[in-house]
Coordinates of C-alpha atoms and ligand atoms in Angstrom, one line a residue:
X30 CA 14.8 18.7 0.8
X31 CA 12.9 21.3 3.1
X32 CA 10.2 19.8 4.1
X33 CA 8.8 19.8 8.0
X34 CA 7.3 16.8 9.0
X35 CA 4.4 16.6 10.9
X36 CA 2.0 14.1 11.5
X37 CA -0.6 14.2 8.0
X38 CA 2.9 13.5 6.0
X39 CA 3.1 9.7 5.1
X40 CA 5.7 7.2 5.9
X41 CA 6.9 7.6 2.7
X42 CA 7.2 11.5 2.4
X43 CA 8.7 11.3 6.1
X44 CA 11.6 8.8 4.4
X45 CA 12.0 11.4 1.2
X46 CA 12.1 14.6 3.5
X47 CA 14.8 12.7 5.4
X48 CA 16.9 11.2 2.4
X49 CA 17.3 7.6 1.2
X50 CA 18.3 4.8 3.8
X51 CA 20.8 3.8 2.6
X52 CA 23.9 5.9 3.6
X53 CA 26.1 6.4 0.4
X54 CA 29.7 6.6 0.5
X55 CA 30.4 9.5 -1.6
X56 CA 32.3 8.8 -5.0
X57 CA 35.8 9.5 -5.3
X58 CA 35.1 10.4 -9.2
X59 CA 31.8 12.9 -8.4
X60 CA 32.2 14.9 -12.2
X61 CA 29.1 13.1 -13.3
X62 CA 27.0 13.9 -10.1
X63 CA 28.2 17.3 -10.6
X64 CA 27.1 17.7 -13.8
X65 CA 24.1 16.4 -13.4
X66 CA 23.6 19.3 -11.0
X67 CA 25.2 21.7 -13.1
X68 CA 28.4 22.0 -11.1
X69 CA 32.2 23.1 -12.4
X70 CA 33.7 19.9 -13.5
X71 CA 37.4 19.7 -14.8
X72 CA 36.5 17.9 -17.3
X73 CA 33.2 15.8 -19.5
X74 CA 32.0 12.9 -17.8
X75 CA 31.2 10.3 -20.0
X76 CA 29.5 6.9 -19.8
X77 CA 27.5 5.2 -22.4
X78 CA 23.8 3.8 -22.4
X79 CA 24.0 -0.2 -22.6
X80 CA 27.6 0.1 -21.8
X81 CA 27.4 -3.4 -20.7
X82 CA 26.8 -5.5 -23.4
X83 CA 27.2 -7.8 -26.1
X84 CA 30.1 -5.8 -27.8
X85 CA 32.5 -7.2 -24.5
X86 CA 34.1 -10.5 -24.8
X87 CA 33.7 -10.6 -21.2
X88 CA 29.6 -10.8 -21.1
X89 CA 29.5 -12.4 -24.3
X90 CA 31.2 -15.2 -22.5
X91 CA 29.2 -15.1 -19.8
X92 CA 25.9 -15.2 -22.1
X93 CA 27.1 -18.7 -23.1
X94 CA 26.3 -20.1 -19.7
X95 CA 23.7 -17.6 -19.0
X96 CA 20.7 -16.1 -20.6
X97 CA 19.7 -12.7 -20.0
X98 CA 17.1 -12.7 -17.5
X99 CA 19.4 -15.6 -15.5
X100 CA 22.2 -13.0 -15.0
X101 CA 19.7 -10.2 -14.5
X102 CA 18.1 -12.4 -11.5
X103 CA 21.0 -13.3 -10.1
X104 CA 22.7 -10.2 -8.7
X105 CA 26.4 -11.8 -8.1
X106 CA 25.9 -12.2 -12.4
X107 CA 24.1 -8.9 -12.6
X108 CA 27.4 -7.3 -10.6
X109 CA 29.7 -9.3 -12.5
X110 CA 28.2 -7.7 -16.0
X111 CA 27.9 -3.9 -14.3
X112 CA 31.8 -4.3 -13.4
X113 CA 32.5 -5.5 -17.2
X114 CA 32.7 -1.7 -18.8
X115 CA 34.0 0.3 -15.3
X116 CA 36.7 -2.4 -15.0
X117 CA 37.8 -1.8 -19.2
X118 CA 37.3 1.6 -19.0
X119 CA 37.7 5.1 -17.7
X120 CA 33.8 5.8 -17.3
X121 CA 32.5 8.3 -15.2
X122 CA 29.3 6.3 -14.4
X123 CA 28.0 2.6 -13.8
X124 CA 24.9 1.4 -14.3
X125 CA 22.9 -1.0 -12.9
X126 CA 22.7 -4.2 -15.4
X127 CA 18.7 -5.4 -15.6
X128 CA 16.5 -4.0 -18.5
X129 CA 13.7 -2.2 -18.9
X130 CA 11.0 -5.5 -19.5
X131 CA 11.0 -6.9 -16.0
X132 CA 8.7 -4.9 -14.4
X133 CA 6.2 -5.9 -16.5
X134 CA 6.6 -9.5 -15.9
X135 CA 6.0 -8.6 -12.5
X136 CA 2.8 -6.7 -13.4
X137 CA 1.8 -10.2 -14.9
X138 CA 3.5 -10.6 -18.7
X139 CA 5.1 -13.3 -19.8
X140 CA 8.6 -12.2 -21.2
X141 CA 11.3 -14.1 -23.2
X142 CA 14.5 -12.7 -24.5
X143 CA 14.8 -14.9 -28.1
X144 CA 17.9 -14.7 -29.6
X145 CA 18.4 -13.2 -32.2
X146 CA 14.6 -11.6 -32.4
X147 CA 14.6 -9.4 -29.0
X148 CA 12.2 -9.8 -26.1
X149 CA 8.6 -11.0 -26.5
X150 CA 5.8 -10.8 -24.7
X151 CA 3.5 -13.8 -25.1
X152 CA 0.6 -12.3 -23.3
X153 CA -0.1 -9.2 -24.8
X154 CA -2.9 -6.3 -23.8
X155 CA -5.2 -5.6 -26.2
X156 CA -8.4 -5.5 -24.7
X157 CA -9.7 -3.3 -21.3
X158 CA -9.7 -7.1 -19.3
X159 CA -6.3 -7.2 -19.6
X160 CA -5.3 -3.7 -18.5
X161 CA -7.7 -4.3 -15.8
X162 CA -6.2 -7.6 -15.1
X163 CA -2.6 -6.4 -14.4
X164 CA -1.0 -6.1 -10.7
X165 CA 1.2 -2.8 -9.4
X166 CA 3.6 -4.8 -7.4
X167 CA 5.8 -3.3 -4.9
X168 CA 9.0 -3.5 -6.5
X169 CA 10.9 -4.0 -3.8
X170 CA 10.0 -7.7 -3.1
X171 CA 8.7 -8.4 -6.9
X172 CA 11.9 -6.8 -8.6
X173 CA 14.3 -7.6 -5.8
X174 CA 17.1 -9.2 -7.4
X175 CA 17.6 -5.8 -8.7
X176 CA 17.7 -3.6 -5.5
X177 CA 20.3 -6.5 -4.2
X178 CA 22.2 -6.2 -7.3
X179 CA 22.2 -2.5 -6.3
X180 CA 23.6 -3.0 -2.9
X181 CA 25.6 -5.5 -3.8
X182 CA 27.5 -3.3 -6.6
X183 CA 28.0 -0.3 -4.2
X184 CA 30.0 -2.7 -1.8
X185 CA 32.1 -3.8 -5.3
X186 CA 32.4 0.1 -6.6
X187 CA 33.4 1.4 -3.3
X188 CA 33.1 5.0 -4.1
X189 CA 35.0 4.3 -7.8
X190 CA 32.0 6.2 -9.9
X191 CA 28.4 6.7 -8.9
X192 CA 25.8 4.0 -9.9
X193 CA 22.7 5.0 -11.9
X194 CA 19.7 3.3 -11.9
X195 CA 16.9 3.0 -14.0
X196 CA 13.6 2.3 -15.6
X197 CA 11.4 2.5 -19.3
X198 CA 9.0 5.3 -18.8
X199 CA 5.1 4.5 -19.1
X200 CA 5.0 5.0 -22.7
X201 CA 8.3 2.6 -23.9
X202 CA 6.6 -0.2 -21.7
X203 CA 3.2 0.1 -22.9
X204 CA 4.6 0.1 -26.4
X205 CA 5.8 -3.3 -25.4
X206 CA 3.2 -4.7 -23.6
X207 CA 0.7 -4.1 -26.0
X208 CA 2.9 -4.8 -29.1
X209 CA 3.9 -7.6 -27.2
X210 CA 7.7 -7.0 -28.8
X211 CA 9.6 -4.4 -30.9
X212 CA 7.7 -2.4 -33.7
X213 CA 8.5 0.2 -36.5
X214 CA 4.5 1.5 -36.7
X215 CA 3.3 1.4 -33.2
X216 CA 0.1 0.5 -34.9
X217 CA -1.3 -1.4 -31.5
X218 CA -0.2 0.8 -29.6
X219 CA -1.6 3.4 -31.2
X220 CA -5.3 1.7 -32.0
X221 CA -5.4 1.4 -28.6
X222 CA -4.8 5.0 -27.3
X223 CA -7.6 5.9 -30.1
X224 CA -10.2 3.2 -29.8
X225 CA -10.4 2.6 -26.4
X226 CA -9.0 5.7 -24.6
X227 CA -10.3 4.8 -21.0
X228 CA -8.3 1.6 -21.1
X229 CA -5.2 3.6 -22.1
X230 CA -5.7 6.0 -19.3
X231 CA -5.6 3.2 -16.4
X232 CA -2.9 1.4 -18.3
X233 CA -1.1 4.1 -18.2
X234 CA -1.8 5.1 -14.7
X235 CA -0.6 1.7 -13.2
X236 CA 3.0 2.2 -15.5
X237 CA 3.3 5.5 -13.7
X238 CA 3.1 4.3 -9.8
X239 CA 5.3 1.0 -10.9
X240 CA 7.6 3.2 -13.0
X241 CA 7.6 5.8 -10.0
X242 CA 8.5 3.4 -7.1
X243 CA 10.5 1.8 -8.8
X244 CA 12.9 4.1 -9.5
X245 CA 12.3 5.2 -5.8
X246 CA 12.8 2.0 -4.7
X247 CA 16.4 1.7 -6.6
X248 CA 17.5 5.0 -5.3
X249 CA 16.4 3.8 -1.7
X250 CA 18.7 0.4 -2.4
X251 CA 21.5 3.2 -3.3
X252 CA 21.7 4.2 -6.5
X253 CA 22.8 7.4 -7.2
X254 CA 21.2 9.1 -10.0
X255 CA 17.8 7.6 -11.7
X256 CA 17.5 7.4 -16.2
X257 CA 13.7 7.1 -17.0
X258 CA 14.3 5.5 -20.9
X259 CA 11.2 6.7 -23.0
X260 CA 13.2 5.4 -25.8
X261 CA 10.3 5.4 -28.3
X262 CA 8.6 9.1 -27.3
X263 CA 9.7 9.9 -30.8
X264 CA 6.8 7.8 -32.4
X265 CA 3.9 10.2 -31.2
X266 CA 3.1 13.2 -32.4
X267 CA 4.1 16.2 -30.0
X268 CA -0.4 16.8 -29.4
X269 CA -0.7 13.1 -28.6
X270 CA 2.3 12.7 -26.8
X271 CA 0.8 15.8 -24.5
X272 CA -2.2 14.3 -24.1
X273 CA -1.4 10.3 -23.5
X274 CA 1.9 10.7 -21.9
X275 CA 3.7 13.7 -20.5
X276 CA 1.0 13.7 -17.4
X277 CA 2.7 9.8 -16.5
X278 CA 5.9 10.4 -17.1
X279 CA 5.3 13.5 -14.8
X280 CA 4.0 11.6 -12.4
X281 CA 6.6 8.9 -12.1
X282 CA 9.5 11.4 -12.3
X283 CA 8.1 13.3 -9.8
X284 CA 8.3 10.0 -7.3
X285 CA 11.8 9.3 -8.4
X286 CA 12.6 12.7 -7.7
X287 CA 10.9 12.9 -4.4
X288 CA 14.2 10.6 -3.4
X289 CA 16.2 13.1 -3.6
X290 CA 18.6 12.1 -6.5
X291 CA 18.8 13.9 -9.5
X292 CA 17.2 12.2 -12.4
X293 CA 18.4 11.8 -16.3
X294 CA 15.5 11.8 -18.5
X295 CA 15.8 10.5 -21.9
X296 CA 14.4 9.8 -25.4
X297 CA 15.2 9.3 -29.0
X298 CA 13.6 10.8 -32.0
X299 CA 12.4 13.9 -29.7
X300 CA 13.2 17.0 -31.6
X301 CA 10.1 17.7 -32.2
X302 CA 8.8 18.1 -28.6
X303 CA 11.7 19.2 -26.4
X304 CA 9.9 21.5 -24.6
X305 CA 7.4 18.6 -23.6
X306 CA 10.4 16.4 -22.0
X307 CA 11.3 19.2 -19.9
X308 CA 7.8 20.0 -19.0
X309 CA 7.3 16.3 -17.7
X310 CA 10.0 16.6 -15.9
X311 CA 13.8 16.0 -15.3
X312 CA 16.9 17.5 -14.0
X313 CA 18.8 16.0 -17.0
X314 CA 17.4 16.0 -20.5
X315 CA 18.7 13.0 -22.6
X316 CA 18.4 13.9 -27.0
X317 CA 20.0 11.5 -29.6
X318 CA 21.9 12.4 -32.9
X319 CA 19.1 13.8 -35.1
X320 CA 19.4 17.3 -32.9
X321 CA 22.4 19.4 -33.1
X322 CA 23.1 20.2 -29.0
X323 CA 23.5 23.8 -29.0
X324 CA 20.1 24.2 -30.7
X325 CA 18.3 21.7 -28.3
X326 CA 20.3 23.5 -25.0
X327 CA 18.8 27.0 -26.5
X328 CA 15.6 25.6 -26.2
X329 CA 15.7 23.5 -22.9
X330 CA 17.1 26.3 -21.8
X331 CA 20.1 26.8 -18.5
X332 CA 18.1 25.6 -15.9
X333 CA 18.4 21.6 -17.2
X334 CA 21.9 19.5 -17.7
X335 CA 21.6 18.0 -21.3
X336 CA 23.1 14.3 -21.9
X337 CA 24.2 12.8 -25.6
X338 CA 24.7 13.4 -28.0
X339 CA 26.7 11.3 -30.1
X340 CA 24.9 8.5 -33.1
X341 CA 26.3 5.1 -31.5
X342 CA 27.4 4.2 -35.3
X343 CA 30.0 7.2 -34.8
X344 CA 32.1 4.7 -33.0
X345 CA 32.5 2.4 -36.4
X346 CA 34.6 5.7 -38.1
X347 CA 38.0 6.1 -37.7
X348 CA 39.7 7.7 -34.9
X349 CA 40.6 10.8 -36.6
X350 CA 36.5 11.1 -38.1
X351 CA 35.3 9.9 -34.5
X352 CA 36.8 12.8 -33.3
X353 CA 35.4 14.7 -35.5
X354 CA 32.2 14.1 -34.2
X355 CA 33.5 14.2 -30.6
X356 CA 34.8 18.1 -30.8
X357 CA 31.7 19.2 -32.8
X358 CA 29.2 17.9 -29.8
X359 CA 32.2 19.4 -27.3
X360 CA 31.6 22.9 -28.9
X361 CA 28.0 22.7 -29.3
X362 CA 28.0 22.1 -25.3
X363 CA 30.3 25.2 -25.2
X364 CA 31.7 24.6 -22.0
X365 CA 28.0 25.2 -20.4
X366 CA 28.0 23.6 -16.7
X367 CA 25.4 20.2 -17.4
X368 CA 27.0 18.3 -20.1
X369 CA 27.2 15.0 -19.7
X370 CA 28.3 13.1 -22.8
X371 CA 26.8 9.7 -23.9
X372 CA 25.7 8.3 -27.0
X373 CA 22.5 9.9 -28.5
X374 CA 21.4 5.4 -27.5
X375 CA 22.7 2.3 -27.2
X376 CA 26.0 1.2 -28.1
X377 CA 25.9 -1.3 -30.9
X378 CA 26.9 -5.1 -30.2
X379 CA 29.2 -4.8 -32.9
X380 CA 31.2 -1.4 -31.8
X381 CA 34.8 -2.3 -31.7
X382 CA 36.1 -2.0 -28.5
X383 CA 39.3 -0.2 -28.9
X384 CA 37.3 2.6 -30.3
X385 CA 35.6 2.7 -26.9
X386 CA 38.3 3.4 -24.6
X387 CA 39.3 5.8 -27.1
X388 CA 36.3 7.8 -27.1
X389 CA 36.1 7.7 -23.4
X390 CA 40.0 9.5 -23.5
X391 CA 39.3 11.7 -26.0
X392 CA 35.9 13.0 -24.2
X393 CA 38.2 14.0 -21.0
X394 CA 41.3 15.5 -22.9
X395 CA 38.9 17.3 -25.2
X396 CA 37.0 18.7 -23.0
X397 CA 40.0 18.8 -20.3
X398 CA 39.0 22.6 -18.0
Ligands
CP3_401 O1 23.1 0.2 -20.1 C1 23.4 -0.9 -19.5 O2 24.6 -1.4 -19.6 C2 22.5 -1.5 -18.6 C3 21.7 -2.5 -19.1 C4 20.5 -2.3 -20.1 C5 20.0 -3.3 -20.9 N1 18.9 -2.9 -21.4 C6 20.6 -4.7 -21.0 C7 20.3 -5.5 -22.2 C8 19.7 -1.2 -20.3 C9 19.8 0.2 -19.7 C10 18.6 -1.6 -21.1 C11 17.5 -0.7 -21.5 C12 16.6 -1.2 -22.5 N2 16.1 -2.5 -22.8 C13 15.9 -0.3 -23.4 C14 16.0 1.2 -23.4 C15 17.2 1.7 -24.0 C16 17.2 1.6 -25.5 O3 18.1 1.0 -26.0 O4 16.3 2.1 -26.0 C17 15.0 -1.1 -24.2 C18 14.1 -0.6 -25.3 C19 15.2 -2.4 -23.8 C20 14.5 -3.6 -24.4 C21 15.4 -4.6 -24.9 N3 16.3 -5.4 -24.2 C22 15.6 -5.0 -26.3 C23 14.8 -4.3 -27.4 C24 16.5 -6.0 -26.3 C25 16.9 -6.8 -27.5 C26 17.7 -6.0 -28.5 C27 19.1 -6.3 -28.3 O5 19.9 -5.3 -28.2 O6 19.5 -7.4 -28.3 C28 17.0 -6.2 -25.0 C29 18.0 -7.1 -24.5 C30 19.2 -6.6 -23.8 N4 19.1 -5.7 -22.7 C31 20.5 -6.8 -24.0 C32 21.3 -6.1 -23.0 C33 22.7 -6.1 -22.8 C34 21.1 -7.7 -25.1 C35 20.7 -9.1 -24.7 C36 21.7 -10.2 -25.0 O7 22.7 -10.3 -24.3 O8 21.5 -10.9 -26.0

């Protein structure tokens, strides 16, 4: 990162001009920092969003004792659960256990993980008061349990696979903070953004500085590569998603990547506006399923890694029709520098875990240089 420093730079763009603090050991498996940057690898690195997770016998004993936010506050627990899929499996990648909701409890929501139901946020926003009433925290004393957890898991990693970090993008937690929990219509969310535009525009203008330093903030704690999860993108029309939220997720990507790690960022149910995900930013462009790779890699175009693509409920076929899909996403990626494979979302808490390992050895002898 060229940049001279002189005296009208901030503390802050002094520390990006000079690289994180932290001094990285560098991984002994590097394919998936390479691909991320577009390097020769000698084969497909693979790891798979929520790869820690209910579909273990190892966190879903730990869940017994623990409930979600415990083991995401307590970064010995938080470790423990990162550790879960590296130690069971040949993955290229860790990353970070925590979730996306946090942050906004430390903006000022009350969140609860109800099981069986998903998170819920008692306090929604609906009105401008309540945008106005929010906090931007730092996140490195609000959401500290996580940059510990951060440290704390490079010590255990020791240079195994690189550790990604991660946040929701502006959009995913507004969803939630306004919906106050999941939703197939968006129909608050969307009210909003129409009725009382103003009070969209400064909500979404504090998501993008949390959403920004806090990726910046993980990377500073060490991790490796940054995901920004815009998981419901898909819901808005390509205009609206132009106007209300490429110009955050822009501005929060371009923090994270002010740290000088490259940054993964992904949607679902965003065929329809590829070109807009690039344009707000990315080294790494994360589709789902419902896009056939080759066509969305002809339109991102060479200059961008792509990561997916495979539909999590793949992993429920048998072997021989799991493959399948597995050497059809291989030859859509072609052998182009950039792939990383990963499910098109999350794995499913009912995924069988012996087809997991045997995904993760089929990616690399597949795709084996
Ligand atoms: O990938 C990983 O292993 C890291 C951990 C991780 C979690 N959540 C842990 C978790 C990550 C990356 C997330 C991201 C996340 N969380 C997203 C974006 C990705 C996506 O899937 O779209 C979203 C939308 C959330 C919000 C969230 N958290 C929901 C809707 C739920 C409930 C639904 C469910 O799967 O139960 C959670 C809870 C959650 N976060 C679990 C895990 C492992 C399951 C909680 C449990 O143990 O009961």
């Amino acid at each position: 990162m060229g940049i001279t420093i002189t005296a009208e730079h901030s503390a802050a763009e002094v520390r990006a001009a000079q690289g994180p603090k932290i001094a990285r050991k560098a991984s002994m498996n590097d394919r998936f920092l390479r691909a991320c940057r577009r390097e020769t690898v000698d084969c497909t690195p693979v790891w798979l969003m929520r790869q820690a997770g209910r579909y273990m016998v190892e966190y879903r004993k730990l869940r017994e004792k623990y409930t979600i936010l415990e083991i995401i506050k307590t970064p010995e627990l938080a470790v423990e659960v990162t550790m879960q899929p590296i130690n069971a499996f040949d993955l290229d990648a860790a990353i970070i256990f925590a979730d996306i909701l946090p942050p906004l409890e430390a903006m000022g929501l009350s969140l609860e993980f109800i099981r069986g139901e998903g998170p819920v946020i008692h306090n929604p926003l609906r009105i401008a008061a309540d945008v106005d009433a929010l906090k931007v925290p730092d996140p490195r004393e609000s959401l500290s349990f996580t940059m510990e957890a951060i440290r704390q898991t490079q010590r255990e990693l020791d240079g195994r696979v690189p550790l990604i970090g991660f946040s929701g993008a502006p959009f995913t937690l507004a969803s939630y903070a306004i919906e106050g929990g999941a939703t197939r219509s968006f129909v608050l969310t969307k009210s909003l953004i129409y009725n009382q535009p103003e009070a969209w525009h400064d909500l979404m203008d504090k998501l993008a500085t949390m959403v920004g330093d806090y990726l910046k903030a993980q990377a500073e704690a060490g991790a490796q590569v940054l995901q920004l999860f815009d998981s419901w993108a898909g819901a808005l029309s390509p205009a609206d998603y132009r106007r209300y939220v490429l110009p955050y997720s822009q501005r929060a990507l371009q923090v994270a990547q002010s740290s000088g790690v490259p940054v993964i960022h992904f949607g679902t149910g965003t065929s329809g506006m590829l070109e807009l995900i690039k344009e707000a930013g990315g080294d790494v462009i994360g589709v789902d399923w419902r896009v056939n790779l080759a066509d969305a890699w002809d339109r991102l175009g060479e200059d961008v890694a792509i990561q997916g693509n495979l539909d999590p409920v793949a992993l429920f076929a048998p072997i021989p029709e799991l493959e399948r899909h597995v050497t059809n996403i291989l030859a859509q990626a072609g052998g182009r520098p950039g792939h990383i494979f990963n499910l098109g979302h999350g794995i499913l808490p009912q995924t069988p875990v012996e087809h997991v390992a045997a995904l993760v050895a089929m990616v690399h002898e597949l795709s084996r240089r």
